Amino acid sequence: MRSDILQSGPASSISGEYEWFFWTMVTVCTLVALGIAIVLVYSMIRFHRKRENQMGSQRQLNIPLEVSWTAIPFFAFIGMFAYGAKLYFDIERPPDNAIPIYVVGKQWMWKLQHPGGQREINELHVPINQPVKLTMTSQDVIHSFYVPSFRIKQDVLPDRYTSIWFEATRPGKYHLFCAEYCGTKHSGMIGWVYAMEPHDYQAWLSDGGAEGSLASMGQKWFHQFACANCHHFDSAGRCPDLRNLFGKPVELSTGETVVADEGYIRESILDPRAKIVNGFQDIMPSFKGQISEEQVIDLISFIKAIGPQSNIEQHTSPGSVPQEYGNQKGIAGPGTVSISGSKPETR
Ligand code: CUA
């Protein structure tokens, strides 16, 4: 099947279960509502007052009947809740091997970035049978990333990251919508997701004309914004050592511990005073207003690359790493990120 032919209907790894669950809920709720309506109408006819002065009478309690009409719906609905909760956790927890793709929403377009540096607007190319994790933020108002055929929808908020993942199962072209009213041209904030056979995706990636991987762009910004002047890659500096940071717990001056995820790193760049690492001074200036969301994403990719997530295969990219960084490692996800292609700008 070709990836440029418009497809509809469920087409992701979770959509089958979601379909099944949705129709089970519709069926159960319809049957319950119908059952109640039928008994109601029947009782109105059967037990209505027939004479002006008729008195009601007390009916004998029917224990088995009362227990069963309480217990059966209770277990049926708790069962639906439990299954719904399971599906919720499935969609909230991306698999470790998911391709990280970054999404920035703005009035009125979607900007998408692949780890290799390929950028797209209102289009997203993905391989089939491979999980894809979207990390999303907005440059202005609230948007919502919605691909009906994949049964995914997630709000995209300014000033923080939200994420969702999916795994396309059928090649084709699928509708992408903004599902949150975001201004005059909200209805035009639409696009396409192209699900491709893996070899077609690889071909697409290499035609992508990327200026360099996100990590290498991040490395450039790391020097351009003079981060490197203080964040030396040794533990003796005045600023925290960023090697091997990503995904690790960080102890703060308040005694709390947070995990260094995308949201934490973004906050540390834009609002460094919010969380001070234990043992360090509050000396970092804020980069709010000076750095774009895309540059923040590049920097995060760079920090990820110098500190591999433990569950990702490590590999070094000899020759491409500036000497001053010592033994950096790149992350090798699908669509490998290696820190190459850009020489650091020294200032
Ligand atoms: Cu963006 Cu509606």
Coordinates of C-alpha atoms and ligand atoms in Angstrom, one line a residue:
M1 CA 0.0 0.0 0.0
R2 CA 1.3 3.4 -0.8
S3 CA 1.8 6.1 1.8
D4 CA 0.3 8.9 -0.3
I5 CA -3.1 7.4 -0.5
L6 CA -5.6 8.8 1.9
Q7 CA -6.7 6.2 4.4
S8 CA -9.3 6.3 7.1
G9 CA -10.4 3.9 9.9
P10 CA -8.3 2.6 12.7
A11 CA -4.6 2.3 11.8
S12 CA -2.5 2.2 15.0
S13 CA -1.4 -0.5 17.4
I14 CA -3.8 0.7 20.1
S15 CA -6.8 1.5 17.8
G16 CA -8.1 -2.0 17.8
E17 CA -8.4 -2.2 21.6
Y18 CA -9.8 1.3 21.7
E19 CA -12.4 0.4 19.1
W20 CA -13.4 -2.7 21.0
F21 CA -13.6 -0.8 24.3
F22 CA -15.5 2.1 22.9
W23 CA -18.2 -0.1 21.3
T24 CA -18.4 -2.3 24.5
M25 CA -19.1 0.9 26.5
V26 CA -21.7 2.1 24.0
T27 CA -23.4 -1.3 24.0
V28 CA -23.4 -1.7 27.8
C29 CA -24.6 1.8 28.4
T30 CA -27.3 1.5 25.8
L31 CA -28.5 -1.8 27.3
V32 CA -28.5 -0.3 30.8
A33 CA -30.4 2.8 29.7
L34 CA -32.9 0.8 27.7
G35 CA -33.4 -1.6 30.6
I36 CA -34.1 1.2 33.0
A37 CA -36.5 2.9 30.5
I38 CA -38.4 -0.3 29.9
V39 CA -38.9 -1.0 33.6
L40 CA -39.9 2.6 34.1
V41 CA -42.5 2.6 31.4
Y42 CA -43.8 -0.8 32.5
S43 CA -44.1 0.3 36.1
M44 CA -46.0 3.4 35.1
I45 CA -48.5 1.4 33.3
R46 CA -48.7 -1.6 35.6
F47 CA -48.7 0.3 39.0
H48 CA -50.4 3.6 38.3
R49 CA -53.2 4.8 40.5
K50 CA -56.5 3.4 39.2
R51 CA -59.0 5.1 41.6
E52 CA -59.0 8.6 43.2
N53 CA -58.8 7.2 46.7
Q54 CA -56.4 4.3 46.1
M55 CA -53.7 3.8 48.7
G56 CA -50.2 2.5 47.9
S57 CA -49.1 -0.8 49.5
Q58 CA -45.7 -1.9 50.9
R59 CA -44.1 -4.6 48.8
Q60 CA -42.1 -7.5 50.4
L61 CA -38.3 -6.9 50.1
N62 CA -36.7 -9.2 47.5
I63 CA -33.2 -9.7 48.7
P64 CA -31.8 -11.7 45.7
L65 CA -33.2 -9.2 43.2
E66 CA -31.8 -6.2 45.1
V67 CA -28.4 -7.7 45.6
S68 CA -28.1 -8.7 41.9
W69 CA -29.2 -5.3 40.5
T70 CA -26.6 -3.7 42.7
A71 CA -23.7 -6.2 42.3
I72 CA -23.9 -6.8 38.6
P73 CA -23.7 -3.2 37.5
F74 CA -21.1 -2.6 40.1
F75 CA -18.7 -5.2 38.8
A76 CA -19.5 -4.4 35.2
F77 CA -18.7 -0.7 35.6
I78 CA -15.6 -1.3 37.8
G79 CA -14.4 -3.7 35.1
M80 CA -14.8 -1.0 32.4
F81 CA -13.0 1.4 34.7
A82 CA -10.1 -1.0 35.1
Y83 CA -9.8 -1.7 31.4
G84 CA -10.0 2.0 30.7
A85 CA -7.3 2.7 33.2
K86 CA -5.1 0.0 31.6
L87 CA -5.5 1.6 28.1
Y88 CA -4.8 5.0 29.7
F89 CA -1.5 3.7 31.1
D90 CA -0.6 2.1 27.8
I91 CA -1.0 5.4 26.0
E92 CA 0.8 7.4 28.7
R93 CA 3.9 5.2 28.7
P94 CA 5.8 5.2 25.4
P95 CA 8.0 2.2 24.8
D96 CA 11.7 2.7 25.3
N97 CA 12.5 2.2 21.6
A98 CA 10.1 5.0 20.4
I99 CA 11.5 7.5 17.9
P100 CA 11.5 10.9 19.6
I101 CA 9.8 13.5 17.5
Y102 CA 9.3 17.1 18.7
V103 CA 6.3 19.1 17.9
V104 CA 5.8 22.9 18.2
G105 CA 2.3 24.2 17.6
K106 CA 1.7 27.8 16.8
Q107 CA -1.1 29.9 15.3
W108 CA -1.7 28.3 12.9
M109 CA 0.7 25.5 12.0
W110 CA 2.4 22.4 13.2
K111 CA 6.2 22.3 13.2
L112 CA 7.7 18.9 13.5
Q113 CA 11.3 17.9 14.0
H114 CA 13.0 14.5 13.6
P115 CA 16.0 13.5 15.7
G116 CA 18.1 13.5 12.5
G117 CA 17.3 17.2 12.1
Q118 CA 14.6 16.8 9.3
R119 CA 12.0 19.5 9.8
E120 CA 8.4 19.4 8.5
I121 CA 5.5 21.8 8.6
N122 CA 1.9 20.3 8.8
E123 CA 3.3 17.0 7.7
L124 CA 4.7 14.1 9.6
H125 CA 6.4 11.1 8.0
V126 CA 6.7 8.0 10.2
P127 CA 7.6 4.3 9.6
I128 CA 4.9 1.7 10.3
N129 CA 5.3 -0.9 13.1
Q130 CA 7.6 1.4 15.0
P131 CA 6.5 3.4 18.1
V132 CA 6.9 7.2 17.8
K133 CA 6.9 9.5 20.8
L134 CA 5.8 13.0 20.3
T135 CA 7.0 15.6 22.7
M136 CA 5.0 18.8 22.2
T137 CA 4.8 22.4 23.2
S138 CA 3.1 25.5 21.9
Q139 CA 4.6 28.9 21.1
D140 CA 1.4 30.7 21.9
V141 CA -2.1 29.3 22.8
I142 CA -3.4 25.9 23.6
H143 CA -3.6 23.6 20.6
S144 CA -4.5 19.9 20.4
F145 CA -2.7 17.3 18.3
Y146 CA -5.3 14.9 16.9
V147 CA -4.9 12.0 14.5
P148 CA -8.3 10.3 14.5
S149 CA -7.2 7.1 12.7
F150 CA -4.5 6.5 15.3
R151 CA -7.0 7.2 18.1
I152 CA -4.7 9.8 19.7
K153 CA -5.4 13.3 20.8
Q154 CA -3.3 15.4 23.2
D155 CA -3.4 19.0 24.2
V156 CA -0.4 21.0 23.3
L157 CA 0.3 23.7 25.9
P158 CA 2.5 26.8 26.0
D159 CA 5.3 26.7 28.6
R160 CA 5.5 23.0 29.1
Y161 CA 5.8 19.7 27.3
T162 CA 3.1 17.2 26.9
S163 CA 3.6 13.9 25.1
I164 CA 1.8 11.0 23.4
W165 CA 2.9 8.1 21.4
F166 CA 1.6 5.9 18.6
E167 CA 2.6 3.1 16.3
A168 CA 1.1 3.2 12.9
T169 CA 0.2 -0.2 11.4
R170 CA -1.0 0.5 7.9
P171 CA 0.8 2.6 5.3
G172 CA -1.1 5.6 4.0
K173 CA -1.9 9.2 4.4
Y174 CA -3.9 10.2 7.5
H175 CA -5.6 13.4 8.6
L176 CA -4.0 15.5 11.3
F177 CA -6.1 18.1 13.0
C178 CA -5.9 20.7 15.7
A179 CA -8.7 19.8 18.0
E180 CA -8.7 22.9 20.3
Y181 CA -10.1 26.2 19.2
C182 CA -7.0 28.4 18.9
G183 CA -8.1 31.5 17.0
T184 CA -9.4 32.6 13.6
K185 CA -7.6 30.0 11.5
H186 CA -8.0 27.1 13.9
S187 CA -9.9 25.2 11.2
G188 CA -6.9 25.6 8.9
M189 CA -4.4 24.2 11.3
I190 CA -4.5 20.8 9.7
G191 CA -2.0 18.5 8.1
W192 CA -1.1 14.9 7.1
V193 CA 0.6 12.0 8.7
Y194 CA 2.3 9.7 6.2
A195 CA 2.8 6.2 7.5
M196 CA 5.5 4.5 5.4
E197 CA 7.1 1.2 4.9
P198 CA 10.4 1.3 6.9
H199 CA 12.6 1.3 3.7
D200 CA 10.5 4.1 2.3
Y201 CA 10.9 6.0 5.5
Q202 CA 14.7 5.5 5.5
A203 CA 14.7 6.8 1.9
W204 CA 12.6 9.8 2.9
L205 CA 15.0 10.5 5.9
S206 CA 18.0 10.6 3.7
D207 CA 16.3 13.0 1.2
G208 CA 15.4 15.2 4.1
G209 CA 18.1 17.7 3.6
A210 CA 18.7 18.2 7.3
E211 CA 21.1 20.9 8.3
G212 CA 22.4 18.5 11.0
S213 CA 20.9 16.4 13.7
L214 CA 19.0 18.1 16.5
A215 CA 21.8 17.2 18.9
S216 CA 24.4 18.8 16.6
M217 CA 22.3 21.9 16.3
G218 CA 22.0 21.9 20.1
Q219 CA 25.8 21.6 20.4
K220 CA 26.0 24.8 18.2
W221 CA 23.6 26.7 20.4
F222 CA 25.4 25.4 23.5
H223 CA 28.4 27.4 22.4
Q224 CA 26.5 30.3 20.8
F225 CA 24.5 31.0 24.0
A226 CA 27.8 30.6 25.9
C227 CA 26.4 27.7 28.0
A228 CA 29.8 26.0 27.5
N229 CA 31.5 28.9 29.3
C230 CA 30.2 27.7 32.6
H231 CA 28.9 24.1 32.1
H232 CA 32.4 22.7 31.6
F233 CA 32.3 19.0 31.2
D234 CA 33.9 18.2 34.5
S235 CA 32.5 18.0 38.0
A236 CA 34.6 20.8 39.4
G237 CA 32.9 23.7 37.6
R238 CA 30.6 26.3 39.1
C239 CA 27.7 24.9 37.1
P240 CA 26.3 21.4 37.1
D241 CA 28.0 18.8 34.9
L242 CA 25.5 17.9 32.2
R243 CA 27.1 14.7 31.1
N244 CA 25.0 11.6 31.7
L245 CA 22.2 13.9 33.2
F246 CA 19.2 13.0 31.1
G247 CA 16.7 10.7 32.8
K248 CA 18.6 10.8 36.1
P249 CA 17.4 12.0 39.4
V250 CA 18.7 15.4 40.5
E251 CA 18.9 16.6 44.0
L252 CA 17.7 20.2 44.5
S253 CA 18.7 22.8 47.1
T254 CA 15.3 22.3 48.7
G255 CA 16.1 18.6 49.4
E256 CA 13.6 17.5 46.8
T257 CA 14.6 15.2 44.0
V258 CA 13.4 15.6 40.4
V259 CA 14.1 13.5 37.3
A260 CA 16.0 15.4 34.6
D261 CA 13.4 15.0 31.8
E262 CA 12.6 17.3 28.9
G263 CA 10.4 19.5 31.0
Y264 CA 13.1 19.9 33.7
I265 CA 15.8 20.9 31.2
R266 CA 13.4 23.3 29.4
E267 CA 12.5 25.0 32.7
S268 CA 16.2 25.1 33.8
I269 CA 17.0 27.0 30.5
L270 CA 14.0 29.4 30.6
D271 CA 13.6 29.8 34.4
P272 CA 16.8 28.6 36.1
R273 CA 15.8 30.0 39.5
A274 CA 12.8 27.6 39.7
K275 CA 15.0 24.6 40.7
I276 CA 18.5 25.0 41.9
V277 CA 20.7 21.9 42.0
N278 CA 22.0 21.1 45.4
G279 CA 25.4 22.5 46.1
F280 CA 25.2 25.2 43.3
Q281 CA 24.6 28.9 43.4
D282 CA 21.7 30.7 41.8
I283 CA 23.9 32.3 39.1
M284 CA 22.4 31.2 35.8
P285 CA 20.7 33.9 33.8
S286 CA 17.3 33.2 32.2
F287 CA 17.2 32.7 28.5
K288 CA 13.5 33.4 28.2
G289 CA 12.8 35.6 25.2
Q290 CA 16.2 35.0 23.7
I291 CA 15.9 31.4 22.6
S292 CA 13.2 29.8 20.5
E293 CA 11.3 26.6 21.4
E294 CA 13.1 24.9 18.5
Q295 CA 16.5 25.9 20.0
V296 CA 15.4 24.6 23.4
I297 CA 14.5 21.3 21.7
D298 CA 17.9 21.2 20.0
L299 CA 19.7 21.8 23.4
I300 CA 17.6 19.1 25.0
S301 CA 18.6 16.7 22.2
F302 CA 22.3 17.7 22.8
I303 CA 22.0 17.1 26.5
K304 CA 20.4 13.7 25.8
A305 CA 23.2 12.8 23.5
I306 CA 25.9 13.6 26.0
G307 CA 24.1 11.5 28.6
P308 CA 22.6 8.4 27.1
Q309 CA 19.5 7.0 28.6
S310 CA 20.4 3.8 30.3
N311 CA 17.9 1.8 28.2
I312 CA 19.4 2.9 24.9
E313 CA 22.3 1.2 23.3
Q314 CA 25.4 3.4 23.6
H315 CA 27.8 4.1 20.9
T316 CA 30.5 6.6 20.4
S317 CA 31.0 8.6 17.3
P318 CA 34.8 8.8 17.1
G319 CA 36.3 11.8 15.3
S320 CA 33.1 13.8 15.5
V321 CA 33.4 14.8 19.1
P322 CA 35.4 17.8 20.2
Q323 CA 38.3 16.9 22.4
E324 CA 37.2 19.1 25.3
Y325 CA 34.1 16.9 25.9
G326 CA 36.1 13.8 26.8
N327 CA 34.3 10.6 26.2
Q328 CA 30.9 11.7 25.1
K329 CA 28.4 9.2 23.8
G330 CA 25.7 9.6 21.3
I331 CA 22.3 8.2 21.6
A332 CA 21.4 5.5 19.2
G333 CA 17.7 5.5 18.7
P334 CA 16.1 4.6 15.5
G335 CA 17.2 7.3 13.1
T336 CA 20.4 7.5 15.0
V337 CA 21.5 10.8 16.5
S338 CA 25.2 11.3 16.5
I339 CA 26.9 14.4 17.4
S340 CA 28.6 15.3 14.2
G341 CA 28.4 17.8 11.4
S342 CA 29.0 20.9 13.4
K343 CA 32.2 22.2 14.9
P344 CA 31.8 24.1 18.1
E345 CA 32.1 27.8 17.8
T346 CA 34.5 29.0 20.3
R347 CA 34.2 32.5 21.6
Ligands
CUA1 CU1 -4.4 25.1 16.9 CU2 -6.8 25.0 17.0

